[in-house]
Short mmCIF file of C-alpha atoms in Angstrom, two decimals:
data_model
loop_
_atom_site.label_atom_id
_atom_site.label_comp_id
_atom_site.label_asym_id
_atom_site.label_seq_id
_atom_site.Cartn_x
_atom_site.Cartn_y
_atom_site.Cartn_z
CA MET A 228 -139.84 -62.91 -92.06
CA SER A 229 -137.56 -63.99 -89.25
CA GLU A 230 -134.91 -66.37 -90.56
CA SER A 231 -131.20 -66.98 -90.65
CA LEU A 232 -130.10 -65.20 -93.81
CA ASP A 233 -127.74 -67.89 -95.04
CA SER A 234 -129.61 -70.98 -93.85
CA ARG A 235 -131.08 -73.47 -96.29
CA THR A 236 -134.12 -73.92 -94.08
CA LYS A 237 -136.36 -71.03 -93.16
CA THR A 238 -137.40 -70.77 -89.54
CA LEU A 239 -140.00 -68.39 -88.15
CA ASN A 240 -139.00 -67.12 -84.71
CA PHE A 241 -141.90 -66.46 -82.34
CA ASN A 242 -141.23 -64.76 -78.98
CA VAL A 243 -143.32 -66.04 -76.06
CA GLY A 244 -143.18 -64.26 -72.71
CA VAL A 245 -143.63 -66.42 -69.61
CA LEU A 246 -145.02 -64.19 -66.84
CA GLY A 247 -146.68 -64.70 -63.49
CA HIS A 248 -146.46 -64.33 -59.72
CA VAL A 249 -143.29 -65.35 -57.91
CA ASP A 250 -143.10 -69.12 -57.33
CA SER A 251 -145.85 -69.91 -59.83
CA GLY A 252 -143.45 -72.23 -61.67
CA LYS A 253 -142.53 -70.13 -64.71
CA THR A 254 -138.91 -71.29 -64.93
CA SER A 255 -139.92 -74.93 -64.44
CA LEU A 256 -142.42 -74.51 -67.27
CA ALA A 257 -139.83 -72.94 -69.59
CA ARG A 258 -137.43 -75.75 -68.69
CA ALA A 259 -140.06 -78.37 -69.48
CA LEU A 260 -140.89 -76.75 -72.82
CA SER A 261 -137.38 -76.10 -74.06
CA SER A 262 -134.94 -78.30 -75.87
CA THR A 263 -132.24 -75.70 -76.47
CA ALA A 264 -131.08 -73.14 -73.91
CA SER A 265 -129.32 -69.92 -74.77
CA THR A 266 -126.54 -68.38 -72.67
CA ALA A 267 -129.12 -66.40 -70.70
CA ALA A 268 -131.48 -69.27 -69.96
CA PHE A 269 -132.64 -70.74 -66.68
CA ASP A 270 -131.42 -68.49 -63.91
CA LYS A 271 -127.80 -67.83 -64.87
CA ASN A 272 -127.65 -65.50 -61.88
CA PRO A 273 -126.12 -67.33 -58.84
CA GLN A 274 -128.47 -65.40 -56.55
CA SER A 275 -131.39 -66.82 -58.52
CA ARG A 276 -130.23 -70.38 -57.93
CA GLU A 277 -129.76 -69.73 -54.22
CA ARG A 278 -133.16 -68.11 -53.72
CA GLY A 279 -135.03 -70.23 -56.25
CA ILE A 280 -136.51 -67.24 -58.11
CA THR A 281 -135.67 -65.62 -61.43
CA LEU A 282 -133.81 -62.30 -61.10
CA ASP A 283 -133.34 -61.59 -64.78
CA LEU A 284 -134.91 -62.33 -68.14
CA GLY A 285 -134.13 -65.90 -69.12
CA PHE A 286 -134.25 -67.08 -72.73
CA SER A 287 -134.61 -70.57 -74.15
CA SER A 288 -136.12 -72.10 -77.25
CA PHE A 289 -137.59 -75.15 -78.90
CA THR A 290 -138.44 -75.88 -82.52
CA VAL A 291 -141.52 -77.59 -83.96
CA ASP A 292 -142.89 -78.35 -87.42
CA PHE A 293 -144.41 -75.33 -89.11
CA PRO A 294 -148.18 -75.19 -88.25
CA ASP A 295 -150.60 -76.01 -91.04
CA HIS A 296 -152.78 -72.92 -90.44
CA LEU A 297 -149.82 -70.68 -91.36
CA ARG A 298 -148.83 -72.50 -94.55
CA ASP A 299 -151.40 -70.63 -96.64
CA SER A 300 -149.86 -67.25 -95.75
CA GLY A 301 -147.66 -67.14 -98.83
CA GLN A 302 -144.54 -67.35 -96.68
CA GLN A 303 -142.42 -70.48 -97.07
CA TYR A 304 -141.14 -71.77 -93.74
CA ASP A 305 -139.86 -75.16 -92.75
CA SER A 306 -140.08 -74.84 -88.99
CA LEU A 307 -141.32 -72.70 -86.11
CA GLN A 308 -138.98 -71.70 -83.29
CA PHE A 309 -140.52 -70.64 -80.01
CA THR A 310 -138.23 -68.34 -78.03
CA LEU A 311 -139.33 -68.30 -74.41
CA VAL A 312 -138.71 -65.13 -72.41
CA ASP A 313 -138.87 -66.19 -68.74
CA CYS A 314 -139.70 -62.99 -66.82
CA PRO A 315 -139.23 -62.59 -63.05
CA GLY A 316 -142.27 -62.68 -60.81
CA HIS A 317 -140.95 -61.02 -57.67
CA ALA A 318 -142.70 -57.72 -57.04
CA SER A 319 -139.56 -55.61 -56.74
CA LEU A 320 -138.40 -56.79 -60.17
CA ILE A 321 -141.38 -55.56 -62.16
CA ARG A 322 -139.21 -53.10 -64.08
CA THR A 323 -137.50 -56.13 -65.64
CA ILE A 324 -140.85 -57.66 -66.55
CA ILE A 325 -141.86 -54.47 -68.36
CA GLY A 326 -138.61 -54.53 -70.30
CA GLY A 327 -139.17 -58.12 -71.32
CA ALA A 328 -142.82 -57.73 -72.25
CA GLN A 329 -141.99 -55.29 -75.02
CA ILE A 330 -140.30 -57.95 -77.13
CA ILE A 331 -142.91 -60.72 -77.04
CA ASP A 332 -145.50 -61.84 -79.60
CA LEU A 333 -147.60 -63.96 -77.22
CA MET A 334 -147.80 -64.15 -73.45
CA ILE A 335 -148.09 -67.20 -71.23
CA LEU A 336 -149.56 -66.13 -67.89
CA VAL A 337 -148.65 -68.80 -65.34
CA VAL A 338 -151.09 -69.12 -62.45
CA ASP A 339 -150.60 -71.34 -59.41
CA VAL A 340 -153.80 -73.38 -59.53
CA VAL A 341 -153.86 -73.61 -55.72
CA LYS A 342 -153.32 -69.89 -54.98
CA GLY A 343 -155.09 -68.34 -57.98
CA VAL A 344 -154.62 -64.73 -59.12
CA GLN A 345 -152.22 -62.81 -56.86
CA THR A 346 -151.03 -59.19 -56.94
CA GLN A 347 -148.17 -59.67 -59.39
CA THR A 348 -150.34 -61.96 -61.52
CA ALA A 349 -152.70 -59.01 -62.05
CA GLU A 350 -149.79 -56.66 -62.79
CA CYS A 351 -148.42 -59.10 -65.36
CA LEU A 352 -151.88 -59.24 -66.94
CA LEU A 353 -151.90 -55.42 -67.19
CA ILE A 354 -148.44 -55.38 -68.79
CA GLY A 355 -149.65 -57.97 -71.26
CA GLU A 356 -152.63 -55.80 -72.18
CA LEU A 357 -150.29 -52.90 -72.94
CA THR A 358 -147.68 -54.83 -74.88
CA CYS A 359 -148.99 -58.09 -76.30
CA PRO A 360 -151.86 -59.10 -78.66
CA ARG A 361 -152.43 -62.68 -77.46
CA MET A 362 -152.30 -64.69 -74.25
CA VAL A 363 -152.51 -68.28 -73.03
CA ILE A 364 -153.14 -69.00 -69.34
CA VAL A 365 -151.34 -71.99 -67.84
CA LEU A 366 -152.75 -73.36 -64.58
CA ASN A 367 -149.61 -74.87 -63.07
CA LYS A 368 -148.97 -77.24 -60.13
CA THR A 369 -152.07 -79.35 -60.74
CA ASP A 370 -150.20 -82.26 -59.09
CA LEU A 371 -150.77 -80.49 -55.74
CA LEU A 372 -154.55 -80.92 -56.05
CA PRO A 373 -156.18 -84.05 -54.60
CA PRO A 374 -156.82 -86.45 -57.52
CA ASN A 375 -160.53 -86.80 -56.70
CA LYS A 376 -161.03 -82.99 -56.69
CA ARG A 377 -158.52 -82.05 -59.39
CA GLN A 378 -160.83 -81.65 -62.38
CA SER A 379 -163.50 -79.69 -60.49
CA ALA A 380 -160.83 -77.35 -59.03
CA ILE A 381 -159.38 -76.73 -62.50
CA GLU A 382 -162.84 -76.00 -63.94
CA LYS A 383 -163.66 -73.64 -61.05
CA MET A 384 -160.40 -71.71 -61.48
CA THR A 385 -160.86 -71.55 -65.28
CA LYS A 386 -164.35 -70.07 -64.83
CA LYS A 387 -163.03 -67.53 -62.32
CA LEU A 388 -160.21 -66.44 -64.67
CA HIS A 389 -162.57 -66.00 -67.62
CA LYS A 390 -164.75 -63.76 -65.47
CA THR A 391 -161.68 -61.71 -64.49
CA LEU A 392 -160.75 -61.32 -68.16
CA GLU A 393 -164.25 -60.37 -69.39
CA SER A 394 -163.43 -56.67 -69.85
CA THR A 395 -159.89 -57.16 -71.21
CA ARG A 396 -158.50 -57.81 -74.67
CA PHE A 397 -157.86 -61.41 -73.55
CA LYS A 398 -161.53 -62.29 -73.14
CA ASP A 399 -162.08 -66.02 -73.82
CA CYS A 400 -158.34 -66.70 -74.07
CA PRO A 401 -157.43 -70.41 -73.80
CA VAL A 402 -156.70 -71.89 -70.36
CA ILE A 403 -154.75 -75.14 -69.99
CA ALA A 404 -153.74 -77.12 -66.89
CA VAL A 405 -150.23 -78.57 -66.45
CA ALA A 406 -147.79 -79.79 -63.82
CA ALA A 407 -144.45 -78.48 -65.11
CA LYS A 408 -142.44 -79.97 -62.22
CA PRO A 409 -144.45 -82.65 -60.40
CA GLY A 410 -143.41 -82.85 -56.77
CA GLY A 411 -141.95 -79.33 -56.70
CA PRO A 412 -138.43 -77.93 -57.31
CA GLU A 413 -136.73 -80.50 -55.08
CA ALA A 414 -138.35 -83.49 -56.78
CA PRO A 415 -136.10 -85.73 -58.95
CA ASP A 416 -136.08 -85.00 -62.68
CA THR A 417 -137.34 -88.52 -63.35
CA GLU A 418 -140.88 -87.21 -62.79
CA GLU A 419 -142.34 -86.44 -66.23
CA PRO A 420 -144.10 -83.05 -66.67
CA GLN A 421 -147.86 -83.37 -67.15
CA GLY A 422 -149.78 -81.58 -69.90
CA VAL A 423 -146.72 -80.10 -71.67
CA PRO A 424 -147.26 -81.84 -75.08
CA GLN A 425 -150.84 -80.49 -75.08
CA LEU A 426 -149.52 -77.02 -74.23
CA ILE A 427 -147.09 -77.14 -77.17
CA GLU A 428 -149.96 -78.02 -79.52
CA LEU A 429 -152.00 -75.13 -78.09
CA LEU A 430 -149.10 -72.72 -78.59
CA LYS A 431 -148.77 -73.85 -82.20
CA LYS A 432 -152.48 -73.08 -82.77
CA GLN A 433 -152.07 -69.62 -81.23
CA THR A 434 -149.17 -68.57 -83.45
CA TYR A 435 -149.57 -65.96 -86.15
CA LEU A 436 -147.21 -64.24 -88.56
CA PRO A 437 -145.83 -61.26 -86.66
CA LYS A 438 -145.12 -58.16 -88.68
CA ARG A 439 -141.38 -58.24 -89.36
CA ASP A 440 -139.45 -55.73 -91.44
CA PRO A 441 -135.68 -55.78 -92.12
CA LYS A 442 -135.75 -52.17 -93.29
CA GLY A 443 -134.94 -49.11 -91.26
CA ASP A 444 -132.45 -48.46 -88.49
CA LEU A 445 -131.30 -51.34 -86.32
CA LEU A 446 -132.57 -51.46 -82.75
CA MET A 447 -131.56 -54.43 -80.60
CA ALA A 448 -132.44 -54.95 -76.94
CA VAL A 449 -129.45 -56.51 -75.19
CA ASP A 450 -130.17 -58.54 -72.04
CA HIS A 451 -126.85 -60.33 -71.47
CA CYS A 452 -123.21 -59.58 -72.20
CA PHE A 453 -120.01 -61.62 -71.77
CA SER A 454 -116.52 -61.83 -73.24
CA ILE A 455 -114.77 -64.72 -75.01
CA ARG A 456 -111.01 -64.58 -74.70
CA GLY A 457 -109.32 -64.04 -78.04
CA GLN A 458 -112.60 -63.45 -79.90
CA GLY A 459 -114.34 -60.37 -78.48
CA THR A 460 -117.45 -59.46 -76.50
CA VAL A 461 -120.78 -61.17 -77.13
CA MET A 462 -124.09 -59.31 -76.72
CA THR A 463 -127.23 -61.47 -76.69
CA GLY A 464 -130.66 -60.01 -77.23
CA THR A 465 -133.65 -59.55 -79.50
CA ILE A 466 -133.77 -57.39 -82.63
CA LEU A 467 -136.69 -54.98 -82.19
CA GLN A 468 -136.40 -53.37 -85.62
CA GLY A 469 -134.20 -53.43 -88.72
CA SER A 470 -131.49 -56.01 -89.36
CA LEU A 471 -127.77 -56.64 -88.83
CA ALA A 472 -125.02 -58.57 -90.60
CA ILE A 473 -121.37 -59.50 -90.17
CA ASN A 474 -119.04 -56.48 -90.70
CA ASP A 475 -121.80 -53.97 -89.87
CA THR A 476 -120.86 -51.17 -87.49
CA VAL A 477 -123.22 -50.75 -84.55
CA GLU A 478 -123.44 -48.16 -81.79
CA ILE A 479 -123.72 -48.81 -78.05
CA PRO A 480 -125.23 -45.45 -77.03
CA VAL A 481 -124.81 -45.86 -73.26
CA LEU A 482 -121.05 -46.34 -73.76
CA LYS A 483 -120.83 -43.76 -76.56
CA VAL A 484 -118.83 -46.20 -78.72
CA THR A 485 -119.23 -47.96 -82.07
CA LYS A 486 -118.17 -51.57 -82.66
CA LYS A 487 -117.79 -53.81 -85.69
CA ILE A 488 -119.74 -57.09 -85.82
CA LYS A 489 -117.35 -60.06 -86.12
CA SER A 490 -119.86 -62.93 -86.01
CA VAL A 491 -123.54 -63.68 -85.41
CA GLN A 492 -125.22 -66.74 -83.89
CA MET A 493 -128.85 -67.78 -83.43
CA PHE A 494 -129.06 -70.34 -80.62
CA ARG A 495 -125.43 -71.40 -81.13
CA LYS A 496 -125.75 -71.76 -84.91
CA PRO A 497 -123.59 -69.36 -86.98
CA VAL A 498 -125.50 -67.13 -89.42
CA SER A 499 -124.42 -64.23 -91.60
CA GLY A 500 -127.12 -61.90 -90.31
CA ALA A 501 -130.51 -61.55 -88.64
CA MET A 502 -133.56 -59.29 -88.66
CA GLN A 503 -136.49 -57.95 -86.63
CA GLY A 504 -137.90 -60.57 -84.25
CA ASP A 505 -134.77 -62.71 -84.17
CA ARG A 506 -132.99 -63.62 -80.96
CA VAL A 507 -129.24 -63.43 -81.60
CA GLY A 508 -125.78 -63.43 -80.10
CA VAL A 509 -123.57 -60.79 -81.69
CA CYS A 510 -119.79 -60.87 -81.23
CA VAL A 511 -118.09 -57.48 -81.57
CA THR A 512 -114.58 -56.15 -80.95
CA GLN A 513 -113.61 -56.35 -77.29
CA PHE A 514 -115.04 -54.14 -74.53
CA ASP A 515 -115.74 -54.70 -70.83
CA PRO A 516 -119.03 -56.67 -70.65
CA LYS A 517 -119.71 -55.37 -67.12
CA LEU A 518 -120.45 -51.99 -68.70
CA LEU A 519 -123.46 -53.35 -70.59
CA GLU A 520 -125.53 -55.93 -68.72
CA ARG A 521 -128.71 -54.56 -70.32
CA GLY A 522 -129.24 -51.82 -72.89
CA LEU A 523 -129.76 -50.94 -76.53
CA VAL A 524 -127.60 -51.38 -79.61
CA CYS A 525 -128.46 -49.48 -82.78
CA THR A 526 -127.44 -48.07 -86.13
CA PRO A 527 -124.90 -45.33 -85.35
CA GLY A 528 -126.63 -42.01 -84.63
CA SER A 529 -130.19 -43.41 -84.74
CA LEU A 530 -131.05 -43.16 -81.02
CA ARG A 531 -131.26 -40.05 -78.88
CA THR A 532 -130.40 -39.50 -75.24
CA LEU A 533 -133.12 -37.50 -73.50
CA TYR A 534 -133.16 -35.38 -70.36
CA ALA A 535 -136.94 -34.82 -70.52
CA ALA A 536 -139.87 -35.82 -72.70
CA VAL A 537 -143.51 -35.10 -73.53
CA VAL A 538 -145.69 -38.22 -73.48
CA SER A 539 -149.35 -39.04 -74.01
CA VAL A 540 -151.00 -40.28 -70.81
CA ARG A 541 -153.74 -42.75 -69.91
CA LYS A 542 -154.27 -43.74 -66.29
CA ILE A 543 -154.35 -47.48 -65.60
CA GLY A 544 -157.78 -48.15 -64.14
CA TYR A 545 -156.60 -50.55 -61.43
CA PHE A 546 -154.25 -47.94 -59.92
CA LYS A 547 -156.05 -46.51 -56.88
CA GLY A 548 -153.86 -43.51 -56.09
CA SER A 549 -154.01 -40.07 -57.65
CA LEU A 550 -151.59 -38.98 -60.35
CA ALA A 551 -150.34 -35.68 -58.97
CA THR A 552 -148.25 -33.10 -60.76
CA ARG A 553 -144.75 -32.70 -59.29
CA ALA A 554 -144.89 -36.26 -57.93
CA LYS A 555 -142.12 -38.67 -58.88
CA PHE A 556 -142.81 -41.96 -60.66
CA HIS A 557 -140.69 -44.82 -61.92
CA ILE A 558 -140.76 -44.38 -65.69
CA THR A 559 -140.04 -47.38 -67.88
CA VAL A 560 -139.12 -46.10 -71.34
CA GLY A 561 -137.43 -48.25 -73.96
CA HIS A 562 -135.43 -50.72 -71.86
CA GLU A 563 -134.65 -48.39 -68.98
CA THR A 564 -136.47 -47.55 -65.77
CA VAL A 565 -135.66 -44.17 -64.20
CA MET A 566 -137.25 -41.81 -61.71
CA ALA A 567 -138.90 -38.73 -63.20
CA ARG A 568 -140.89 -35.74 -61.99
CA VAL A 569 -144.21 -35.53 -63.82
CA THR A 570 -146.26 -32.48 -64.83
CA PHE A 571 -149.74 -33.22 -66.23
CA PHE A 572 -151.48 -30.96 -68.74
CA GLY A 573 -154.48 -31.05 -71.04
CA LEU A 574 -156.53 -29.15 -73.59
CA PRO A 575 -157.64 -25.62 -72.67
CA PRO A 576 -161.09 -25.27 -71.07
CA VAL A 577 -163.99 -23.57 -72.79
CA ASP A 578 -165.33 -21.97 -69.62
CA SER A 579 -164.51 -21.38 -65.99
CA LYS A 580 -165.76 -24.85 -65.07
CA LEU A 581 -162.73 -26.29 -66.87
CA ALA A 582 -164.78 -28.57 -69.11
CA PRO A 583 -162.66 -29.98 -71.94
CA SER A 584 -162.82 -27.87 -75.09
CA GLU A 585 -162.38 -30.94 -77.30
CA PRO A 586 -163.86 -34.43 -76.93
CA CYS A 587 -161.66 -37.30 -75.77
CA SER A 588 -159.73 -38.58 -78.77
CA LEU A 589 -156.56 -40.61 -78.94
CA GLU A 590 -155.98 -38.96 -82.30
CA THR A 591 -155.63 -35.42 -80.94
CA PRO A 592 -152.05 -34.66 -81.97
CA PHE A 593 -149.57 -33.01 -79.65
CA THR A 594 -148.10 -29.84 -81.12
CA PHE A 595 -146.02 -26.96 -79.81
CA ASP A 596 -148.33 -24.59 -81.72
CA ARG A 597 -151.15 -25.10 -79.21
CA GLU A 598 -151.57 -23.71 -75.70
CA TYR A 599 -152.18 -26.29 -72.97
CA PHE A 600 -153.69 -26.12 -69.53
CA TYR A 601 -151.70 -26.96 -66.40
CA GLN A 602 -153.31 -29.65 -64.22
CA ASP A 603 -152.62 -30.27 -60.54
CA GLU A 604 -153.29 -33.93 -61.26
CA TYR A 605 -154.48 -36.30 -63.96
CA VAL A 606 -158.23 -35.81 -64.51
CA SER A 607 -160.21 -39.08 -64.57
CA GLY A 608 -163.70 -39.51 -66.03
CA GLN A 609 -165.43 -36.33 -67.15
CA GLY A 610 -168.91 -37.79 -66.90
CA GLU A 611 -171.27 -37.87 -63.90
CA GLY A 612 -169.53 -39.35 -60.90
CA GLY A 613 -166.26 -39.34 -62.82
CA SER A 614 -167.35 -42.40 -64.79
CA GLY A 615 -167.04 -40.96 -68.28
CA PRO A 616 -164.07 -41.34 -70.63
CA ASP A 617 -160.88 -39.53 -69.73
CA SER A 618 -160.10 -36.39 -71.68
CA GLU A 619 -156.97 -36.24 -73.82
CA GLN A 620 -154.02 -35.55 -71.52
CA TRP A 621 -150.25 -35.36 -71.69
CA ALA A 622 -147.34 -35.17 -69.28
CA LEU A 623 -143.90 -33.60 -69.14
CA LEU A 624 -141.39 -36.08 -67.73
CA GLU A 625 -138.18 -34.68 -66.28
CA PHE A 626 -135.76 -37.57 -65.80
CA GLU A 627 -133.37 -37.82 -62.85
CA ARG A 628 -130.78 -39.18 -65.25
CA PRO A 629 -130.72 -39.15 -69.07
CA VAL A 630 -132.30 -42.08 -70.92
CA THR A 631 -131.60 -43.51 -74.37
CA CYS A 632 -134.68 -44.70 -76.23
CA PRO A 633 -136.35 -44.88 -79.67
CA ALA A 634 -139.02 -42.48 -80.89
CA LEU A 635 -142.71 -43.21 -80.12
CA CYS A 636 -141.76 -45.98 -77.68
CA LEU A 637 -144.06 -47.26 -74.96
CA VAL A 638 -143.90 -45.42 -71.63
CA ILE A 639 -145.16 -46.93 -68.35
CA GLY A 640 -145.30 -44.97 -65.10
CA SER A 641 -145.24 -46.97 -61.85
CA LYS A 642 -145.00 -46.55 -58.11
CA LEU A 643 -142.47 -49.31 -57.55
CA ASP A 644 -141.46 -47.88 -54.18
CA SER A 645 -144.88 -48.69 -52.68
CA ASP A 646 -145.29 -51.67 -50.35
CA ILE A 647 -144.62 -54.81 -52.37
CA HIS A 648 -146.74 -56.84 -49.96
CA ALA A 649 -149.79 -54.60 -50.30
CA ASN A 650 -152.60 -55.94 -52.44
CA ALA A 651 -152.52 -52.96 -54.80
CA CYS A 652 -151.56 -52.35 -58.42
CA ARG A 653 -148.39 -50.29 -58.75
CA LEU A 654 -148.69 -49.59 -62.48
CA ALA A 655 -150.05 -46.04 -62.64
CA PHE A 656 -150.21 -44.82 -66.26
CA GLN A 657 -149.12 -45.62 -69.79
CA GLY A 658 -148.57 -43.71 -72.99
CA ARG A 659 -146.23 -43.03 -75.90
CA LEU A 660 -143.16 -40.84 -76.12
CA LEU A 661 -144.06 -37.93 -78.42
CA HIS A 662 -141.17 -35.48 -78.08
CA GLY A 663 -137.79 -35.66 -76.39
CA PHE A 664 -135.52 -32.89 -75.09
CA GLU A 665 -131.88 -33.73 -75.84
CA ASP A 666 -130.28 -30.56 -74.48
CA LYS A 667 -129.05 -30.81 -70.89
CA SER A 668 -130.13 -27.17 -70.47
CA TYR A 669 -133.59 -27.92 -71.91
CA ALA A 670 -135.34 -25.92 -69.16
CA GLU A 671 -133.83 -22.72 -70.53
CA THR A 672 -133.42 -23.55 -74.23
CA SER A 673 -136.38 -25.73 -75.25
CA LEU A 674 -138.99 -25.85 -72.50
CA PRO A 675 -140.24 -22.28 -73.07
CA SER A 676 -141.70 -23.50 -76.38
CA LEU A 677 -144.05 -25.77 -74.42
CA ARG A 678 -146.83 -23.37 -73.54
CA ILE A 679 -148.55 -24.66 -70.40
CA TYR A 680 -150.79 -22.16 -68.60
CA LYS A 681 -152.41 -21.96 -65.20
CA THR A 682 -155.70 -20.22 -64.53
CA LYS A 683 -155.99 -17.55 -61.83
CA HIS A 684 -159.11 -15.63 -60.91
CA LYS A 685 -158.67 -12.06 -59.68
CA GLU A 686 -161.22 -9.48 -58.63
CA GLY A 687 -161.00 -5.69 -58.97
CA GLN A 688 -163.34 -2.72 -59.13
CA VAL A 689 -164.63 -0.32 -61.74
CA GLU A 690 -163.37 3.16 -60.88
CA ARG A 691 -165.34 5.12 -63.44
CA VAL A 692 -167.07 4.92 -66.80
CA THR A 693 -165.39 7.01 -69.52
CA ASP A 694 -167.94 6.49 -72.32
CA ASP A 695 -170.58 4.02 -73.55
CA TYR A 696 -167.93 1.43 -74.47
CA SER A 697 -165.06 2.08 -72.07
CA LEU A 698 -164.31 2.23 -68.38
CA ILE A 699 -161.35 2.41 -66.01
CA GLY A 700 -160.63 -0.40 -63.54
CA ARG A 701 -158.41 -0.75 -60.47
CA SER A 702 -157.22 -3.23 -57.81
CA LEU A 703 -156.71 -6.10 -60.28
CA PHE A 704 -152.94 -5.64 -60.64
CA LYS A 705 -150.05 -4.41 -58.55
CA LYS A 706 -148.50 -1.03 -59.33
CA GLU A 707 -145.32 -2.62 -60.72
CA THR A 708 -147.12 -5.12 -62.99
CA ASN A 709 -146.31 -4.87 -66.70
CA LEU A 710 -149.87 -4.43 -67.99
CA GLN A 711 -148.80 -4.97 -71.61
CA LEU A 712 -148.67 -8.70 -70.77
CA PHE A 713 -152.41 -8.62 -70.03
CA VAL A 714 -153.69 -6.75 -73.07
CA GLY A 715 -156.58 -8.80 -74.49
CA LEU A 716 -157.37 -10.49 -71.16
CA LYS A 717 -161.10 -11.15 -70.82
CA VAL A 718 -162.90 -9.65 -67.83
CA THR A 719 -166.47 -9.92 -66.58
CA LEU A 720 -168.41 -7.28 -64.64
CA SER A 721 -170.70 -8.22 -61.78
CA THR A 722 -173.55 -6.88 -63.96
CA GLY A 723 -172.81 -9.67 -66.45
CA GLU A 724 -171.12 -7.63 -69.20
CA SER A 725 -167.88 -8.91 -70.73
CA GLY A 726 -164.93 -6.91 -71.97
CA VAL A 727 -161.21 -7.01 -72.63
CA ILE A 728 -158.28 -5.09 -71.18
CA GLU A 729 -156.97 -2.54 -73.67
CA GLY A 730 -153.93 -1.42 -71.67
CA GLY A 731 -152.73 0.47 -68.61
CA PHE A 732 -154.02 3.79 -67.35
CA GLY A 733 -151.56 5.96 -65.47
CA GLN A 734 -148.81 4.59 -63.23
CA SER A 735 -150.81 3.10 -60.34
CA GLY A 736 -151.88 -0.25 -61.82
CA LYS A 737 -155.17 1.06 -63.21
CA PHE A 738 -156.30 -0.21 -66.61
CA LYS A 739 -158.68 0.51 -69.47
CA ILE A 740 -161.48 -1.92 -70.36
CA ARG A 741 -163.35 -2.05 -73.66
CA ILE A 742 -166.98 -3.30 -73.56
CA PRO A 743 -167.84 -4.29 -77.16
CA ASP A 744 -171.62 -4.45 -76.54
CA LYS A 745 -171.87 -1.05 -74.81
CA ASN A 746 -172.06 -0.41 -71.05
CA SER A 747 -175.42 -1.22 -69.50
CA ALA A 748 -177.52 1.54 -67.95
CA GLU A 749 -176.96 -0.14 -64.59
CA THR A 750 -173.18 0.21 -64.95
CA ARG A 751 -173.38 3.82 -66.11
CA GLU A 752 -175.61 4.74 -63.16
CA ASP A 753 -173.53 2.85 -60.56
CA PRO A 754 -170.00 2.20 -61.83
CA SER A 755 -168.74 0.75 -58.52
CA ARG A 756 -168.98 -2.77 -59.87
CA GLU A 757 -166.65 -5.72 -59.29
CA ILE A 758 -164.44 -6.99 -62.12
CA ASP A 759 -163.65 -10.68 -62.43
CA GLY A 760 -160.52 -11.36 -64.48
CA GLU A 761 -159.37 -14.80 -65.61
CA GLU A 762 -155.62 -14.62 -65.85
CA ASN A 763 -154.39 -17.48 -67.99
CA ASN A 764 -150.99 -16.33 -69.07
CA GLN A 765 -149.03 -17.70 -66.16
CA LYS A 766 -146.65 -20.20 -67.66
CA ASP A 767 -145.73 -23.21 -65.61
#
């Protein structure tokens, strides 16, 4: 589990994300909870201090006795360290929230008890559903409620929140009321926070043993970088997978350099190494820290830089707009957010009504061996009124700039350029990265292997019947069309018979059709029938 490798005491590190609407009091809550602040804690950004909002991920921690309910797990720990990830609440900074949410074990959703659920509160809830197994709701600023109405207001808001959460994974999650900074931000620090000891006890009860594994390639999400004269450059962040130790060589993919680890600290205490789930400061040989404010560090050669990717897709139900092919979305992948053009595709239809040929299944694997159907947009709900489950769908993402990310990582598509003051969810879809294209010339070298087809319906005429099983058609293709590309194409006569194109006939675009079940008497008597051809070999 998560511990300092050379420490005599074993400490479990548990990452808690603090999310919520701007000005809900998240930073004040983290400040009230924490006893030890890391270098990135509590609004290090000068602009944050001026504006009174968090512009970056802040990290802080506090340590408590190891909870009794975890002692029977077979793991021997002496203490539990809560690492608080204070995420920004301002709407335009949601890309940072998404980056932070991917490294947390439990989420605290902070709600202003006076204002209730606001737009970004709902977006934070959605991000939590995608990234986090557990949540605690903190009703903050209870000191602003009139004392004689305080309890009834808290109970009313709690009931309202539970109703909101009924259809989510956080149904019946605990709700607790606090006043993290009585009197507001300008109040003197002599005012004691209210309800914080009870919140700490609740957090202890909500802890579990996260799955940690020191094996495999190192992947560390760096959120802050600074230099120490005479020592080197320090990168602080959270280890997402694998482990690291002093003298290891690590790669910084965005800089295309490798560096040797000189020292490691966990909340200002020197350790010889750390593993998945740990929050660490890693000092490496000198480089300009301005080049890496946020990014990934990994085992050399273990990450790939992608120019495009195939991802699974599920629309987020609260997003009201359509998901249109060729539209551009903000794509958060790994710890980067970039613009990308999106092409949606799905399983081939079984008939002309484009019904899905396979039932909806998250287990339908993506493979280059299958042909897929081009979609003008994401198709929601196949049942009556569009209320049924969505069919299995995928998307091709073509990034405006290359991104560096791990395999199978979470992908979130958003419309972050929409009006931040509008009362509308901007998170559009989510999925997993299934295949990446690393070649800058992927459109010519790799993309042809992705077989996405459009359907076109064309009509022609029967020119004459040659025998009981064959006829000649015309007006379906242009004279210069290479008919060999259409051999095997299914066609339907207006009399209801079906056949396939066997090849061209002459040089004028005419073609031969084979009718396996023999021409009907009606066709033989009056061959001037229409031919309906479904052309599905147009590659996108």
